mmCIF file of C-alpha atoms in Angstrom:
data_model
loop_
_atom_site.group_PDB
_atom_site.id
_atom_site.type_symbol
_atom_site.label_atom_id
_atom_site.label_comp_id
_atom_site.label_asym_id
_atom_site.label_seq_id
_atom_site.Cartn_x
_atom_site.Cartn_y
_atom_site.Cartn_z
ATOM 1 C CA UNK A 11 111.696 71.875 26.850
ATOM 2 C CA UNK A 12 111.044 69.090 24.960
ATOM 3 C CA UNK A 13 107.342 67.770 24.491
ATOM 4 C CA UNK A 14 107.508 64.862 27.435
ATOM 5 C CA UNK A 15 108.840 67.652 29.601
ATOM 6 C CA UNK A 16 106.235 70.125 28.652
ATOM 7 C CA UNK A 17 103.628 67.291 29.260
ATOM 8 C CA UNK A 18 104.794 66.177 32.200
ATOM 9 C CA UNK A 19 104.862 70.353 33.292
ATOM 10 C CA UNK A 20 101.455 70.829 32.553
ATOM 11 C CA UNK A 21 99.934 67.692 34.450
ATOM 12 C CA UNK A 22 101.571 69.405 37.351
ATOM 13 C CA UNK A 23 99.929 72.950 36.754
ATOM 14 C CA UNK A 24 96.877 70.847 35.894
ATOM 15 C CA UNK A 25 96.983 68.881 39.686
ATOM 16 C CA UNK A 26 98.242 71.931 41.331
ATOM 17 C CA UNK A 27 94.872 73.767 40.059
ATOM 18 C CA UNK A 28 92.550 70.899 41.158
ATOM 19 C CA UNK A 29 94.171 70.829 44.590
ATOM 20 C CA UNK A 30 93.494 74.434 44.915
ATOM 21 C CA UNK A 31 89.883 74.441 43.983
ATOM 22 C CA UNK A 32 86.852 74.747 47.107
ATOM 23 C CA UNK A 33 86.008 71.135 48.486
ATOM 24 C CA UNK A 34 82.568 70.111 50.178
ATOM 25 C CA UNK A 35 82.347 66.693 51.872
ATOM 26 C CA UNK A 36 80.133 65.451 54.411
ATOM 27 C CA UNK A 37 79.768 62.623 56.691
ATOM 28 C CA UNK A 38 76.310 62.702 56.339
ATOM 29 C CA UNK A 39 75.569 62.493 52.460
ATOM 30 C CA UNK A 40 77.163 61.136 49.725
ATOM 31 C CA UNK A 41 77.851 62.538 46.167
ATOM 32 C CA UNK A 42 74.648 61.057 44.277
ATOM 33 C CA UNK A 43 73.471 59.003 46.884
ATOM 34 C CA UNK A 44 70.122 59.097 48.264
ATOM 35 C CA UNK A 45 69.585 61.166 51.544
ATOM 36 C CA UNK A 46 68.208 59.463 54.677
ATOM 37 C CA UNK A 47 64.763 60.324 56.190
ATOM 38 C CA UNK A 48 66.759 62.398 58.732
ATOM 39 C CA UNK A 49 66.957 65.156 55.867
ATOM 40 C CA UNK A 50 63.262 65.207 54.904
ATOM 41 C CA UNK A 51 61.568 68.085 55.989
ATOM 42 C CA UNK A 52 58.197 68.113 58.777
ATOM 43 C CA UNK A 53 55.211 69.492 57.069
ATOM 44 C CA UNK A 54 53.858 69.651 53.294
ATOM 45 C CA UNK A 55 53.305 66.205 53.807
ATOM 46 C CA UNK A 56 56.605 65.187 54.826
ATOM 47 C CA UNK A 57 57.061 63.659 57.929
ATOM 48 C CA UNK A 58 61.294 63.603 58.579
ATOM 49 C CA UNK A 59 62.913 65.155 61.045
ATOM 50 C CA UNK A 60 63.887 68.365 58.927
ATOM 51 C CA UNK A 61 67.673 68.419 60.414
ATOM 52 C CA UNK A 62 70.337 69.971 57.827
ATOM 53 C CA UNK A 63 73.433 67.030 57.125
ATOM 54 C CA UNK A 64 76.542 68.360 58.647
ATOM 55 C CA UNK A 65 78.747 69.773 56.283
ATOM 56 C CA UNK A 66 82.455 70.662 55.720
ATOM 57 C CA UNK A 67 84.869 71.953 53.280
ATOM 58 C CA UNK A 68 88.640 72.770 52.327
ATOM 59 C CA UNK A 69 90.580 74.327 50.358
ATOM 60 C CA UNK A 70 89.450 78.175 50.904
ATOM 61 C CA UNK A 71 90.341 80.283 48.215
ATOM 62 C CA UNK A 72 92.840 83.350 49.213
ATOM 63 C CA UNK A 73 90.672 86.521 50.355
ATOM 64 C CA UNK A 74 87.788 84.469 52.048
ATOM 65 C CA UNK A 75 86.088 86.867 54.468
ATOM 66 C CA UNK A 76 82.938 84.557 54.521
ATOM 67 C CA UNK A 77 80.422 82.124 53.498
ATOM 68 C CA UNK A 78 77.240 80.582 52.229
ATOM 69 C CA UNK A 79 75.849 77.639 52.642
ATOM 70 C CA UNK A 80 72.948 76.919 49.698
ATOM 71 C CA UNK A 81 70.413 74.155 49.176
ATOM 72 C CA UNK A 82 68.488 73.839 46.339
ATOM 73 C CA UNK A 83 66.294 71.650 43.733
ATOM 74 C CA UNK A 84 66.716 71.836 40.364
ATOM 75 C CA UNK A 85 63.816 69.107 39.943
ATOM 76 C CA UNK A 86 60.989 70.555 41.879
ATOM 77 C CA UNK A 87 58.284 70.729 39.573
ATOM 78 C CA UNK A 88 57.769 75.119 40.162
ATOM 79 C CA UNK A 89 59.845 75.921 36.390
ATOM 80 C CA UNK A 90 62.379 77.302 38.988
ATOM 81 C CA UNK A 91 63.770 75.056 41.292
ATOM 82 C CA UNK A 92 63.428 74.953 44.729
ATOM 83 C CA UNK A 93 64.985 76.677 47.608
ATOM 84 C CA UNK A 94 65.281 74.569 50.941
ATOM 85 C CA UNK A 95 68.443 76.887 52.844
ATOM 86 C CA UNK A 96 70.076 79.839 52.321
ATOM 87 C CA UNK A 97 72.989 80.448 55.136
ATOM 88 C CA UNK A 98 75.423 83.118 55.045
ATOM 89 C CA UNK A 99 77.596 85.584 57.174
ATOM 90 C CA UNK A 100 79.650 82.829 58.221
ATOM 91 C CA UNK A 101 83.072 83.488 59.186
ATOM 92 C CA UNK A 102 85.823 82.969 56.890
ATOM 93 C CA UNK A 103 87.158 80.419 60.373
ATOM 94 C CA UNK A 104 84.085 77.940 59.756
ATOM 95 C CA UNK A 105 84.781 75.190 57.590
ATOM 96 C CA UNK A 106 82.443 72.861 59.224
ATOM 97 C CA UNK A 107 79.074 72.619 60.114
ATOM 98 C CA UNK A 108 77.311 69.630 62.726
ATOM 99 C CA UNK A 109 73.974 67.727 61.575
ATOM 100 C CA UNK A 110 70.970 70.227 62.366
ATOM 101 C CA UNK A 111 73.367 73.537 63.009
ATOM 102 C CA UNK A 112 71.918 76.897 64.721
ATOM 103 C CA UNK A 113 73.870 79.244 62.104
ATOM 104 C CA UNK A 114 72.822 82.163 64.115
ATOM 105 C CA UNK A 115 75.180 80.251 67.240
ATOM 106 C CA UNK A 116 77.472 80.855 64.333
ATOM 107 C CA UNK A 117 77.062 84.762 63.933
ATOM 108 C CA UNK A 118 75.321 83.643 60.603
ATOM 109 C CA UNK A 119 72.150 84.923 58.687
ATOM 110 C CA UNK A 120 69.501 82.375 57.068
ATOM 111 C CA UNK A 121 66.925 83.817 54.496
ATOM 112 C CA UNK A 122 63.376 83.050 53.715
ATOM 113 C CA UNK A 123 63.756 79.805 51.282
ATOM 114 C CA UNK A 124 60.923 78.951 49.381
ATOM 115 C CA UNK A 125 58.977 76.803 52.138
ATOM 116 C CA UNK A 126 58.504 80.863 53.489
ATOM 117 C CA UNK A 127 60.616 80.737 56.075
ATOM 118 C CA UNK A 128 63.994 81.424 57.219
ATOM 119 C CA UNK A 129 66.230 78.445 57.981
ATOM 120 C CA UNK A 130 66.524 74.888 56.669
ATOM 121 C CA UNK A 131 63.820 73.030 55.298
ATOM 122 C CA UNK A 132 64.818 69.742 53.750
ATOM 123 C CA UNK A 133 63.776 67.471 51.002
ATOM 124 C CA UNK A 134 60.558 66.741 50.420
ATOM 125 C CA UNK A 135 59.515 66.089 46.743
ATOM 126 C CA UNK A 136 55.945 65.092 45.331
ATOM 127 C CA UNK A 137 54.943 61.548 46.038
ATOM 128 C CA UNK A 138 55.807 59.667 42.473
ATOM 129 C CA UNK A 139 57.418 62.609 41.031
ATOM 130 C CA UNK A 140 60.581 60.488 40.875
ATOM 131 C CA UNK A 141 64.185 61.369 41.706
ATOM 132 C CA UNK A 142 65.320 64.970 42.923
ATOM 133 C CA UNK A 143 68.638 65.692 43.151
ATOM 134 C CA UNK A 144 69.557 68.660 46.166
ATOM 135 C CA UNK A 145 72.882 70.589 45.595
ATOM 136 C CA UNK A 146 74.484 71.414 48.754
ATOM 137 C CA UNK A 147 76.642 74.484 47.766
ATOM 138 C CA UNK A 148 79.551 76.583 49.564
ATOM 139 C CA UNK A 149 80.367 79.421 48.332
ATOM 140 C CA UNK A 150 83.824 81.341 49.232
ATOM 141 C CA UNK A 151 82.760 85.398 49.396
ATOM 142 C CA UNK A 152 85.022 88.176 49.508
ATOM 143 C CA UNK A 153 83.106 89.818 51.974
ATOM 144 C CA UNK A 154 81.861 89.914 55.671
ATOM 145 C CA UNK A 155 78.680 90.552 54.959
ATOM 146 C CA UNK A 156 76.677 89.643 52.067
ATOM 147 C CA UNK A 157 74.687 92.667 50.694
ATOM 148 C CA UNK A 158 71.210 90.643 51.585
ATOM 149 C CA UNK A 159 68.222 90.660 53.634
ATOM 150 C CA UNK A 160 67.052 87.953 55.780
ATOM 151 C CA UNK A 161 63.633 88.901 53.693
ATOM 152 C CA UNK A 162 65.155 89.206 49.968
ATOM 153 C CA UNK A 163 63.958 86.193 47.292
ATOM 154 C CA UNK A 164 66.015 83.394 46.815
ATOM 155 C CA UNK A 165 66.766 83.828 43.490
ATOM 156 C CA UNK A 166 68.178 87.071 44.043
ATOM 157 C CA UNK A 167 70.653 85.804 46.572
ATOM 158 C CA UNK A 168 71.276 82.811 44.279
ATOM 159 C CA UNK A 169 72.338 85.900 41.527
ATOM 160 C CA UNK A 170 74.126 87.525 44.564
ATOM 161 C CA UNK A 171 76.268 84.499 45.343
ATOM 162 C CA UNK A 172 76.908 83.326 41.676
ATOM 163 C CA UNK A 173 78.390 87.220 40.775
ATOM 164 C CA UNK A 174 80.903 87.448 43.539
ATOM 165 C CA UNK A 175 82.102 84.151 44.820
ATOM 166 C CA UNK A 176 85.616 83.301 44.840
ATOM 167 C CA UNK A 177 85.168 80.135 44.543
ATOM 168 C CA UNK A 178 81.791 77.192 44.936
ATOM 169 C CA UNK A 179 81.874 73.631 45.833
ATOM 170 C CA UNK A 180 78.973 71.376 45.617
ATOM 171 C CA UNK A 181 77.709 67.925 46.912
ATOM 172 C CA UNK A 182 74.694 66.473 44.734
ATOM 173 C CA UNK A 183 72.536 63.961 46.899
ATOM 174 C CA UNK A 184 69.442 62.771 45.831
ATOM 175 C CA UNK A 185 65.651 61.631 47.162
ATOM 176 C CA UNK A 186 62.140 60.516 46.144
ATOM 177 C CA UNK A 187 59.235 59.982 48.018
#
């Protein structure tokens, strides 16, 4: 094969592979756009109206049995980050989630995030602590059920999900108060 060939071979592995990978959209939020008031959480301060942005995603890796569904702040002022949802258990046939989902109507688990409590809590950073960016995160699992707790710490899960996904996808939106 000669070197225009082999080029022209490799681009196609190359597209192939980036077809292939996990995709998260949303009509909701955009990809480093900021997030409506919709999305700010009720409490702390925060006066929104605490609904999670409806969600959905393509592309599932071979040997899916399930999913989770992450939110999290990697500029909340803590040294750690910030956990506002933790979803998982859900079926390997949801690709899609509405604005403000019940994921136990689902057959889906949420975990304590770190507002201390289970379910979604949305943005709501310092006033004048600038820009936060919140990564919405699916992650493909090759398993039913995730070896979790409703009750086990964030981080852990965050470990959990990060050691046996198949595959992630995430959508970066932003806010400041």
């Amino acid at each position: 094969m000669n070197s225009f060939a082999t080029s022209i071979f490799v681009a196609g592995l190359m597209a192939t592979a980036s077809a292939q990978a996990l995709q998260i959209t949303s009509q909701d939020i955009k990809e480093g756009h900021p997030m409506a008031k919709t999305f700010e959480f009720s409490g702390w301060g925060c006066d929104g109206d605490n609904l999670s942005p409806q969600l959905s995603w393509t592309n599932v890796p071979a040997g899916t049995k399930s999913f989770a569904i992450t939110a999290y702040d990697p500029d909340a002022p803590t040294g750690s980050g910030f956990w506002h949802w933790i979803a998982y258990d859900l079926n390997a046939s949801v690709t899609s989630l509405p604005r403000g989902v019940d994921i136990a109507k689902l057959g889906g688990q949420e975990a304590r995030i770190d507002y201390g409590k289970a379910g979604f809590g949305g943005a709501c950073p310092p006033a004048g602590d600038g820009m936060h960016r919140y990564q919405f995160t699916v992650w493909a699992l090759p398993t039913d059920k995730l070896d979790v707790t409703t009750t086990t710490p964030p981080a852990a899960i965050g470990f959990t999900l990060n050691k046996i996904a198949l595959d992630k996808a995430t959508l970066t939106a932003t806010y400041t108060k």
